[in-house]
PDB file of C-alpha atoms and ligand atoms in Angstrom:
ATOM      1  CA  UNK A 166     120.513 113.444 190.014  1.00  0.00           C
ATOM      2  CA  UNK A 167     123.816 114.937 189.778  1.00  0.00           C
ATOM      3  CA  UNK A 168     125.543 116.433 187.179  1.00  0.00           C
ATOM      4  CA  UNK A 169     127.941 113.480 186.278  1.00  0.00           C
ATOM      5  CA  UNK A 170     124.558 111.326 186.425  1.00  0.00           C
ATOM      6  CA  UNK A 171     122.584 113.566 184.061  1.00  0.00           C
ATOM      7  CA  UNK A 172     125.799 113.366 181.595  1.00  0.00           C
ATOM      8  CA  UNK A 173     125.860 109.849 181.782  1.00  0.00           C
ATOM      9  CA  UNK A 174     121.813 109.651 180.932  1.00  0.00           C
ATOM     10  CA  UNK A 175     122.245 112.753 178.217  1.00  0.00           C
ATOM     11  CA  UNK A 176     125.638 110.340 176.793  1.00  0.00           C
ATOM     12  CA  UNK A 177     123.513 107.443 177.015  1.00  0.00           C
ATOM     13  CA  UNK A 178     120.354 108.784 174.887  1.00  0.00           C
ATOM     14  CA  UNK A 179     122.975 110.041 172.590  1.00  0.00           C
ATOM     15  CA  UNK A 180     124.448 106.387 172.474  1.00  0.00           C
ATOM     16  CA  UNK A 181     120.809 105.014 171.873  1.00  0.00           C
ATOM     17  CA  UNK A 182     119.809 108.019 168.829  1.00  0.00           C
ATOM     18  CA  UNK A 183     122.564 106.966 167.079  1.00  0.00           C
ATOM     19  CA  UNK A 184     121.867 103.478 167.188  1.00  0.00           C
ATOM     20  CA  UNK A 185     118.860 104.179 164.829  1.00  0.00           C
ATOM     21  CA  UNK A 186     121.527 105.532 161.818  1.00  0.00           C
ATOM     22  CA  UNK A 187     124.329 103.530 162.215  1.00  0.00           C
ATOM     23  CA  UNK A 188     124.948  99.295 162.481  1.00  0.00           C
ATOM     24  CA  UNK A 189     126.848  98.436 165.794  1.00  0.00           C
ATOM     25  CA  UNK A 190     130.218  98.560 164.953  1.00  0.00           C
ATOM     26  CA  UNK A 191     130.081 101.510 162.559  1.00  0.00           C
ATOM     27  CA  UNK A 192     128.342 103.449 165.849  1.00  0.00           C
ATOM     28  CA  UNK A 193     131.311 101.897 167.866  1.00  0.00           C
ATOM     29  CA  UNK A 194     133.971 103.052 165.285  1.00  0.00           C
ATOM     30  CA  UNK A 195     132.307 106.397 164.746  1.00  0.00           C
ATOM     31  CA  UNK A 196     131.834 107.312 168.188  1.00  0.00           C
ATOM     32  CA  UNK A 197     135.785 106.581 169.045  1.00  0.00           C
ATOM     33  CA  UNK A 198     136.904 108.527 166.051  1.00  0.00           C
ATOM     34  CA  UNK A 199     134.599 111.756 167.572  1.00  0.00           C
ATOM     35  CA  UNK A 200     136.530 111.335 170.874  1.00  0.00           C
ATOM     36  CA  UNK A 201     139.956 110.882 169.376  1.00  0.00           C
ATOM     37  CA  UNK A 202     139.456 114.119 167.191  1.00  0.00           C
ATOM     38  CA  UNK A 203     138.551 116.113 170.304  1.00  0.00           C
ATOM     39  CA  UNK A 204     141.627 113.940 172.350  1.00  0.00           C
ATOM     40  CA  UNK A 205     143.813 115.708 169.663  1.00  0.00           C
ATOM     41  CA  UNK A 206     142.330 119.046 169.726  1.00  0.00           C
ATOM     42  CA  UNK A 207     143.372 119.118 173.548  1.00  0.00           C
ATOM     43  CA  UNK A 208     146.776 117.028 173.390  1.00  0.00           C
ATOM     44  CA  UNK A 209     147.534 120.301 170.830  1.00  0.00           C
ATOM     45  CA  UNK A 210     146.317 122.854 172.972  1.00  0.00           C
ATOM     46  CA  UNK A 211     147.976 121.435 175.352  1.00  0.00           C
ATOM     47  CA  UNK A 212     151.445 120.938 173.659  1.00  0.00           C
ATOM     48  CA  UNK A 213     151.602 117.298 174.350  1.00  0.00           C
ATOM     49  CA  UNK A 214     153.684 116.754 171.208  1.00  0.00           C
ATOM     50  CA  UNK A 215     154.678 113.140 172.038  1.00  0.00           C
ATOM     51  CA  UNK A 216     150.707 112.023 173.158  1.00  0.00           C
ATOM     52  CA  UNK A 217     149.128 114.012 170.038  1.00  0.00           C
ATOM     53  CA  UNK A 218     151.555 111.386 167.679  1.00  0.00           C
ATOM     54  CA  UNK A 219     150.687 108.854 169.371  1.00  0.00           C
ATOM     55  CA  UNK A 220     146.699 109.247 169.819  1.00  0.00           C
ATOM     56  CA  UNK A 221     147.591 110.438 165.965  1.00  0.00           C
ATOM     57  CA  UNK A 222     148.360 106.675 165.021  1.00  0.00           C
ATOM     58  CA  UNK A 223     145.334 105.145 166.692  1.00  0.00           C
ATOM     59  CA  UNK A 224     143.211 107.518 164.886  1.00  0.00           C
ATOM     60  CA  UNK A 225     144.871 106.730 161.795  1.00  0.00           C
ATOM     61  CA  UNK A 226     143.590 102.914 162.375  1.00  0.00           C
ATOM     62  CA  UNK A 227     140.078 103.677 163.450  1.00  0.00           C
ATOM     63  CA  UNK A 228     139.608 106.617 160.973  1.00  0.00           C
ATOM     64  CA  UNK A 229     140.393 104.664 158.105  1.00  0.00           C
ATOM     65  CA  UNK A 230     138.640 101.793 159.428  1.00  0.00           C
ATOM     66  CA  UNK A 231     135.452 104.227 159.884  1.00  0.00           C
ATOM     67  CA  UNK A 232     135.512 105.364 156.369  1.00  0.00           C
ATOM     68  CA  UNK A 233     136.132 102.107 154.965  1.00  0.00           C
ATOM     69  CA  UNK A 234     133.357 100.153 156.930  1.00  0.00           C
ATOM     70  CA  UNK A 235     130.856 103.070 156.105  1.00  0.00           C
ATOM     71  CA  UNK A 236     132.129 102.754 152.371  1.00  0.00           C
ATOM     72  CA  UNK A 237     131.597  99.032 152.332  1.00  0.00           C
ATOM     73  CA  UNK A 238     128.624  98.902 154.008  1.00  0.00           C
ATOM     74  CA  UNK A 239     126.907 101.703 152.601  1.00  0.00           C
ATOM     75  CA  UNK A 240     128.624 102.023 149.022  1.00  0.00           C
ATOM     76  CA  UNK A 241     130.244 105.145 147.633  1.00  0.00           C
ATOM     77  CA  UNK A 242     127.654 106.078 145.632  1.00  0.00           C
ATOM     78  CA  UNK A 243     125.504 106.432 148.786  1.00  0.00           C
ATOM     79  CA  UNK A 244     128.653 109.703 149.770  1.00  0.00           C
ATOM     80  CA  UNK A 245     129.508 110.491 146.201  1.00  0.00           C
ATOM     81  CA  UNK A 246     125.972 110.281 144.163  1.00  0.00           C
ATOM     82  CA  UNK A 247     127.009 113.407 142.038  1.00  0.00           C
ATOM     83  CA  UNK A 248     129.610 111.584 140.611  1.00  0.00           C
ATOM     84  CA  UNK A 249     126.920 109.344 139.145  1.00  0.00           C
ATOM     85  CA  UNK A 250     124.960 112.132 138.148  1.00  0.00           C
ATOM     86  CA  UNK A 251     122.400 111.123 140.735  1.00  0.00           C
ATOM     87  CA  UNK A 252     121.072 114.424 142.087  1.00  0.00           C
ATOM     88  CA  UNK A 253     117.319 113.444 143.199  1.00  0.00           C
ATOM     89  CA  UNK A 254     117.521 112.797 146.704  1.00  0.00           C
ATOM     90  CA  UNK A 255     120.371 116.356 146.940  1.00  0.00           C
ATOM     91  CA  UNK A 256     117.887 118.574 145.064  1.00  0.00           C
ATOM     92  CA  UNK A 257     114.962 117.479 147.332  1.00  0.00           C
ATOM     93  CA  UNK A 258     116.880 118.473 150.189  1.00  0.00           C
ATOM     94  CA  UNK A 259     118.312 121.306 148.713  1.00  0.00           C
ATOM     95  CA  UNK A 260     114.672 122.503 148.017  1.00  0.00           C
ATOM     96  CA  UNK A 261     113.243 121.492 151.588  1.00  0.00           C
ATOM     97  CA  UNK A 262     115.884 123.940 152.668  1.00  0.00           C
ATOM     98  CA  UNK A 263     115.371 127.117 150.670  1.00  0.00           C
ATOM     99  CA  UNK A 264     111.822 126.192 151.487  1.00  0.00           C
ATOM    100  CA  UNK A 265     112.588 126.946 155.217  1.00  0.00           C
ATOM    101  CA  UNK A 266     112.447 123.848 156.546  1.00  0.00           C
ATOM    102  CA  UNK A 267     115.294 123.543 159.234  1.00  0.00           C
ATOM    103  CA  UNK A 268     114.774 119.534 160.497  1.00  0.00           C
ATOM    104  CA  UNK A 269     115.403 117.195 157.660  1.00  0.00           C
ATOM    105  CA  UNK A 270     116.146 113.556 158.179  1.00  0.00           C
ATOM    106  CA  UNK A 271     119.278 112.360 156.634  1.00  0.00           C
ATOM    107  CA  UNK A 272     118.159 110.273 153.529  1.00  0.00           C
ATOM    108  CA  UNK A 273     120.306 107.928 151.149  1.00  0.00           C
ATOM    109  CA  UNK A 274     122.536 110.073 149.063  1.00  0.00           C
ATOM    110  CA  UNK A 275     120.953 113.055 150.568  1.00  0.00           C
ATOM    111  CA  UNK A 276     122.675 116.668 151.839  1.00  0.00           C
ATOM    112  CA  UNK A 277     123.933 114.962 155.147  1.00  0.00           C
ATOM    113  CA  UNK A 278     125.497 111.727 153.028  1.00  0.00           C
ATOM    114  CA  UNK A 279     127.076 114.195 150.951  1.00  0.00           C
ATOM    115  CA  UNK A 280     128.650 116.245 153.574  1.00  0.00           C
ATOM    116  CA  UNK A 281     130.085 113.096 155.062  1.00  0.00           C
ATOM    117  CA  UNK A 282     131.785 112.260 151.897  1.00  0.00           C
ATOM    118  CA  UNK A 283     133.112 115.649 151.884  1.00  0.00           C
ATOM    119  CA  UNK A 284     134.113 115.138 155.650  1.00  0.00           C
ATOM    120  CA  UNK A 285     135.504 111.963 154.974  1.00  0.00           C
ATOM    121  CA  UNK A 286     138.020 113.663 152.615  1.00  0.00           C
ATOM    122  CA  UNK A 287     139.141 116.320 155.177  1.00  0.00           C
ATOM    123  CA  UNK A 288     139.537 113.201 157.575  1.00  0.00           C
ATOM    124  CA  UNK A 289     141.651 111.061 155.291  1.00  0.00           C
ATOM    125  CA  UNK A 290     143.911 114.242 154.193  1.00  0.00           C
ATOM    126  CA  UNK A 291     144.340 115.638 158.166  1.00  0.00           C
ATOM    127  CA  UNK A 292     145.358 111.443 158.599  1.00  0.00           C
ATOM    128  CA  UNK A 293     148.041 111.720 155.811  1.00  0.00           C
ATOM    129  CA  UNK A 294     149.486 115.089 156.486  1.00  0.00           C
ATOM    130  CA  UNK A 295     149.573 114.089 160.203  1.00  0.00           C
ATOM    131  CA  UNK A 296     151.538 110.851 158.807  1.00  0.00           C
ATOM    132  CA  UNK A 297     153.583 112.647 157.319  1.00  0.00           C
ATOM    133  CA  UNK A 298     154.264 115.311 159.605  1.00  0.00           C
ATOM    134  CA  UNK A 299     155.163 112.545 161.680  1.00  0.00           C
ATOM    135  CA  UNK A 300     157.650 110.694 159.764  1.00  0.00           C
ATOM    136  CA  UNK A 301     159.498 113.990 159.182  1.00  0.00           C
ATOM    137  CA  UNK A 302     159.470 114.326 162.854  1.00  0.00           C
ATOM    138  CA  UNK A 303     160.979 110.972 163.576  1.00  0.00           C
ATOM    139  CA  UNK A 304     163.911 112.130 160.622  1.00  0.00           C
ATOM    140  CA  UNK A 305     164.674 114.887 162.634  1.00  0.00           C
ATOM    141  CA  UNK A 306     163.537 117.207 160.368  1.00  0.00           C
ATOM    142  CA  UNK A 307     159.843 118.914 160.538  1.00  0.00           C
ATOM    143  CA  UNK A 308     158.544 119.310 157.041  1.00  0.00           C
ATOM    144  CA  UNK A 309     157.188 122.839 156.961  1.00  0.00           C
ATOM    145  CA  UNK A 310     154.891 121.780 153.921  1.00  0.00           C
ATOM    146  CA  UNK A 311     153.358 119.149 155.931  1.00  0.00           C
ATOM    147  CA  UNK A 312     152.530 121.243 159.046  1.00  0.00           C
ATOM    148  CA  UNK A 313     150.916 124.029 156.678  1.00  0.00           C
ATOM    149  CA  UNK A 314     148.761 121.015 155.092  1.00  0.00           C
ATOM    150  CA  UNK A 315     147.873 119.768 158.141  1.00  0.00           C
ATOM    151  CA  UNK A 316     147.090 123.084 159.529  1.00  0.00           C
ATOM    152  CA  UNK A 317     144.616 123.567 156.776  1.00  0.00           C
ATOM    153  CA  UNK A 318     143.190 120.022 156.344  1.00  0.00           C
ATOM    154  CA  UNK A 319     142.325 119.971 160.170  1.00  0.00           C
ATOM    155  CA  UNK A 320     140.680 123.186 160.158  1.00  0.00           C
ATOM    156  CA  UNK A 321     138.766 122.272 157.189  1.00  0.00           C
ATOM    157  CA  UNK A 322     137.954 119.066 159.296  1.00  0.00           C
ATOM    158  CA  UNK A 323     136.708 121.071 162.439  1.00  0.00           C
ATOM    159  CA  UNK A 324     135.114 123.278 160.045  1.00  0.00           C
ATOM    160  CA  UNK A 325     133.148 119.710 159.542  1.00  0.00           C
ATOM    161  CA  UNK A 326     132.549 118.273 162.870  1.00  0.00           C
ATOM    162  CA  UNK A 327     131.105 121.775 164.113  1.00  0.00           C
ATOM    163  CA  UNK A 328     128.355 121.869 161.259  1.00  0.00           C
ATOM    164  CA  UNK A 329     127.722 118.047 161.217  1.00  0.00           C
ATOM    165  CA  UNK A 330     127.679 117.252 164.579  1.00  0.00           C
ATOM    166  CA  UNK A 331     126.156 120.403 165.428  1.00  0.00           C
ATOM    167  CA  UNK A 332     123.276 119.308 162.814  1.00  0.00           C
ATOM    168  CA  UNK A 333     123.066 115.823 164.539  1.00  0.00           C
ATOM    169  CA  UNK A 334     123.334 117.389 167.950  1.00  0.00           C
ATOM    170  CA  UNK A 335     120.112 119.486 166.460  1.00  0.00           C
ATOM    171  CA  UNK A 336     118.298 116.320 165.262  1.00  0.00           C
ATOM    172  CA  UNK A 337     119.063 114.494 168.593  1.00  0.00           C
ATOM    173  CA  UNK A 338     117.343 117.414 170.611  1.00  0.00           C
ATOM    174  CA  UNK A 339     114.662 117.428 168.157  1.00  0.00           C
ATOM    175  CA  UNK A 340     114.000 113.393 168.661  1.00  0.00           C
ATOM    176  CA  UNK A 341     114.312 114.133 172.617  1.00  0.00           C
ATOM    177  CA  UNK A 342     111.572 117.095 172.691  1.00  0.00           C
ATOM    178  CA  UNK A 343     109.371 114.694 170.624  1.00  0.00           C
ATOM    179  CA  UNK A 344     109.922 111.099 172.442  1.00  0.00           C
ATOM    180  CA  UNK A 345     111.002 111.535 175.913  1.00  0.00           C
ATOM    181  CA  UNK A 346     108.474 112.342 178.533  1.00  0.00           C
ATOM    182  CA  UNK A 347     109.781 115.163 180.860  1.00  0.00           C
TER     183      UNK A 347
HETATM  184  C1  HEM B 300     142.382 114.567 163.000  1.00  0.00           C
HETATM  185  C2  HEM B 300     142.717 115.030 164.166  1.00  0.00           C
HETATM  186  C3  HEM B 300     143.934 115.905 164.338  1.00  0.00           C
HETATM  187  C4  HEM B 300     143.915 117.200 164.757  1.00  0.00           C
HETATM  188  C5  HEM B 300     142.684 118.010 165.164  1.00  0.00           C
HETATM  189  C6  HEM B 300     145.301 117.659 164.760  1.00  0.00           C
HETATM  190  C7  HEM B 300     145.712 118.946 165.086  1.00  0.00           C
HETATM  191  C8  HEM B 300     147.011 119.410 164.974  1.00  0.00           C
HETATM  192  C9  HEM B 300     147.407 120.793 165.049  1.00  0.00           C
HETATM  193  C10 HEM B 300     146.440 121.972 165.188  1.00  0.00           C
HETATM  194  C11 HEM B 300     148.762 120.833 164.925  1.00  0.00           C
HETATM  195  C12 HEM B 300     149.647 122.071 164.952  1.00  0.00           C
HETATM  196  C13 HEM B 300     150.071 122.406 163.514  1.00  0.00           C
HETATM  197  C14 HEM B 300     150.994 123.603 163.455  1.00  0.00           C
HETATM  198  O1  HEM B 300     150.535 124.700 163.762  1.00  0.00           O
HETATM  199  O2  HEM B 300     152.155 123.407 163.105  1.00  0.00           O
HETATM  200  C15 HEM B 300     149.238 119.476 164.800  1.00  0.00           C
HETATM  201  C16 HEM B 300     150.556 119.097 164.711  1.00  0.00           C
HETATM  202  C17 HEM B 300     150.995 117.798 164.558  1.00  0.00           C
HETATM  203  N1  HEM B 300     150.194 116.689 164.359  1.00  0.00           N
HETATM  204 FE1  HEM B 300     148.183 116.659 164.372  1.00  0.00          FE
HETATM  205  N2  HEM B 300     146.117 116.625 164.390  1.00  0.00           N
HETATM  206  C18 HEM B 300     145.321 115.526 164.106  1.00  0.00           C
HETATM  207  C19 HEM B 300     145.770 114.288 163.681  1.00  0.00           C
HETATM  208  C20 HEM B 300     147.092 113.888 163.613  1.00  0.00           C
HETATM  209  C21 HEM B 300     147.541 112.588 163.207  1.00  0.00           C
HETATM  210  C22 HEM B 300     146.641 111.453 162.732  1.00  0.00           C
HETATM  211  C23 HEM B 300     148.893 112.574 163.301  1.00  0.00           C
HETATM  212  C24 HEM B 300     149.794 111.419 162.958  1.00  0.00           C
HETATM  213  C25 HEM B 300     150.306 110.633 163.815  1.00  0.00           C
HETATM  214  C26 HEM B 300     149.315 113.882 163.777  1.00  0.00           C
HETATM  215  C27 HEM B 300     150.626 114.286 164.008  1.00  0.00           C
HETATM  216  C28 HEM B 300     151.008 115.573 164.237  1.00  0.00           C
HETATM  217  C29 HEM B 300     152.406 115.970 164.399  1.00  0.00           C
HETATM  218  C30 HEM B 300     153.636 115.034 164.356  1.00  0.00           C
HETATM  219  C31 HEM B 300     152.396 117.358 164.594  1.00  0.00           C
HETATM  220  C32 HEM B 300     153.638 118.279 164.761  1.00  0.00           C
HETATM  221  C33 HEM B 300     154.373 118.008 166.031  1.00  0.00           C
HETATM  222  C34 HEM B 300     153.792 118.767 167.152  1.00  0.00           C
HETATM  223  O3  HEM B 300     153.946 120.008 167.169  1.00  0.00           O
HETATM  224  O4  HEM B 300     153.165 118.144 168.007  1.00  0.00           O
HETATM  225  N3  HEM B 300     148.178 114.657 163.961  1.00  0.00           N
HETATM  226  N4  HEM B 300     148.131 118.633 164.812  1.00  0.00           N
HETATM  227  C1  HEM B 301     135.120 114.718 164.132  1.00  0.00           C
HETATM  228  C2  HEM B 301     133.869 114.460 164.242  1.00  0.00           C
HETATM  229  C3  HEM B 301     133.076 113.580 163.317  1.00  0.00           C
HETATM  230  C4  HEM B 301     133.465 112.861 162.213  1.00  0.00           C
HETATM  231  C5  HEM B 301     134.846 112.765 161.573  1.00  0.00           C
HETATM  232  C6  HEM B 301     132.274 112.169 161.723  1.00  0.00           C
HETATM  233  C7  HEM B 301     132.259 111.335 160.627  1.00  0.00           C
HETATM  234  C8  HEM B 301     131.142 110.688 160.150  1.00  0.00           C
HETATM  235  C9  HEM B 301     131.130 109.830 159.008  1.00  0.00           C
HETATM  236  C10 HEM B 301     132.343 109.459 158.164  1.00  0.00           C
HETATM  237  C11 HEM B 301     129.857 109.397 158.842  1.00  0.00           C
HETATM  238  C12 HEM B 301     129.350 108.433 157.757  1.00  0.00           C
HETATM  239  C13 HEM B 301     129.225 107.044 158.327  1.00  0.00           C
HETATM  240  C14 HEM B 301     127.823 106.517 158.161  1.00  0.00           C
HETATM  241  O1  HEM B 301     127.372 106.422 157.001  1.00  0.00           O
HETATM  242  O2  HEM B 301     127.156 106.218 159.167  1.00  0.00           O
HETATM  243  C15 HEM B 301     129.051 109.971 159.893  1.00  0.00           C
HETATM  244  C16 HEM B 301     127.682 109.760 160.078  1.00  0.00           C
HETATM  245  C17 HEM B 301     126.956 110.228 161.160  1.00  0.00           C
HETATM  246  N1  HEM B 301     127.432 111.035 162.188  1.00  0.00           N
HETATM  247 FE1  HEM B 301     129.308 111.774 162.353  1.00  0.00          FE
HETATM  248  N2  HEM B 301     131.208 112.474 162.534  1.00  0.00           N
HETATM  249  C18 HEM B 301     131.662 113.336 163.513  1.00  0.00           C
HETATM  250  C19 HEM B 301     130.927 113.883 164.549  1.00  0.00           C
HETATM  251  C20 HEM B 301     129.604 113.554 164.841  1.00  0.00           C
HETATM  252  C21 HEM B 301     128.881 113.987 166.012  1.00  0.00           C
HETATM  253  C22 HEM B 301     129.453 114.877 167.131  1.00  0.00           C
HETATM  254  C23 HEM B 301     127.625 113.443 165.917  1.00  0.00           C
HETATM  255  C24 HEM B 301     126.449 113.535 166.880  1.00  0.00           C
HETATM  256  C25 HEM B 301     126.517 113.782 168.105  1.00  0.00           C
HETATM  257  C26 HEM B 301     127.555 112.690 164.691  1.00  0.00           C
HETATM  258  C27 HEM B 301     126.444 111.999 164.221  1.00  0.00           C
HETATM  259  C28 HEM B 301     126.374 111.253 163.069  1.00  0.00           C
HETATM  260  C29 HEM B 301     125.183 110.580 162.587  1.00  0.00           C
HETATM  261  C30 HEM B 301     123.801 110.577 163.259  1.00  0.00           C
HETATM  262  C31 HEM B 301     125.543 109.949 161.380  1.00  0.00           C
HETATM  263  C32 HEM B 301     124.655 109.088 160.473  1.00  0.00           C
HETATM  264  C33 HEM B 301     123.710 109.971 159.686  1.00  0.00           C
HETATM  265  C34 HEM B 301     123.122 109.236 158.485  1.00  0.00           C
HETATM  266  O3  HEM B 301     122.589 108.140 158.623  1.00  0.00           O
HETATM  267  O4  HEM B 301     123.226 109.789 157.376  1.00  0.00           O
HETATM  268  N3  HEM B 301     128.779 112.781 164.059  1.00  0.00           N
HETATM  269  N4  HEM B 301     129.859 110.762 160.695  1.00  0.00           N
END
């Protein structure tokens, strides 16, 4: 097999894993939103101005639409339990941590939920300061204030998709090591 064909199988085990957390379209929705996060990592590195804005809109729609699908389907209390004062699932896996445990599946208002609430919020803030920085752009005037918000908002949102993905990424290797015959 080559190396585009191993990518493809890799991508398509990936594809499969992630079928067992999320409902299709959430998985659909999801899975853009990674690759539109990384399209506008490289559209900045690359100093594509005009393609980062405009990538930048159709993230707005599917990011949105990926925080409000997971909301509805899974309820804000399943991101947000503290705010309940509904701790039992986040102290077990608080505990199962500082007990050394490294691998541990990603309950109902568990650590992982949590973290995507938290991620959601560095999502929905790098959306509106990229909105914003936008619309100052189209007045002809670049709001300083916005590009230091976004600055921060999408750091604090790579910040994010490094330790959750990179935790998922974990998990999926995990399932492979235990499911798929060599
Ligand atoms: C969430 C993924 C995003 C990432 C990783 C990202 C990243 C960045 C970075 C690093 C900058 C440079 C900031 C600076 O140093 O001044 C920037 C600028 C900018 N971003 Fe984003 N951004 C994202 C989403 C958006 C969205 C949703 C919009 C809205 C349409 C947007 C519009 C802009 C604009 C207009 C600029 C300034 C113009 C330019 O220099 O290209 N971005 N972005
Ligand atoms: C910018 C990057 C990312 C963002 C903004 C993001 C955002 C989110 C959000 C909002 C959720 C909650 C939706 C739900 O309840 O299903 C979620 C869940 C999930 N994400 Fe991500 N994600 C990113 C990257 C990744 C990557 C790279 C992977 C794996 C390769 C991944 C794997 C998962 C999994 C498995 C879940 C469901 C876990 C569970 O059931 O608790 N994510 N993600």
């Amino acid at each position: 097999m080559g190396v585009t064909g191993m990518l493809a199988s890799q991508l398509g085990q990936l594809w499969r894993f992630l079928g067992f957390f999320q409902p299709p379209v959430l998985r659909l929705l999801h899975a853009s939103v990674v690759v539109l996060v990384a399209v506008q990592v490289l559209t900045r590195l690359a100093g594509l101005s005009m393609t980062h804005a405009i990538m930048g809109l159709v993230l707005c729609v599917l990011g949105f639409g990926l925080m409000a699908l997971g909301l509805g389907t899974r309820g804000p209390r399943n991101y947000y339990p503290y705010l309940w004062g509904d701790m039992d699932q986040l102290k077990k896996d608080v505990a199962a941590i500082r007990s050394g445990k490294l691998i541990i599946a990603p309950r109902p208002k568990g650590l992982a939920c949590v973290v995507q609430g938290l991620g959601m919020g560095a999502l929905t803030m790098s959306l509106l300061t990229g909105l914003w920085l936008f619309r100052s752009w189209q007045m002809g005037e670049i709001s300083h204030t916005a590009a230091t918000m976004h600055s921060i908002f999408v750091f604090l949102l790579l910040g994010y998709a490094v330790g959750h993905g990179g935790m998922a990424l974990g998990h999926f290797f995990f399932w492979k090591k235990s499911t798929v015959k060599k």
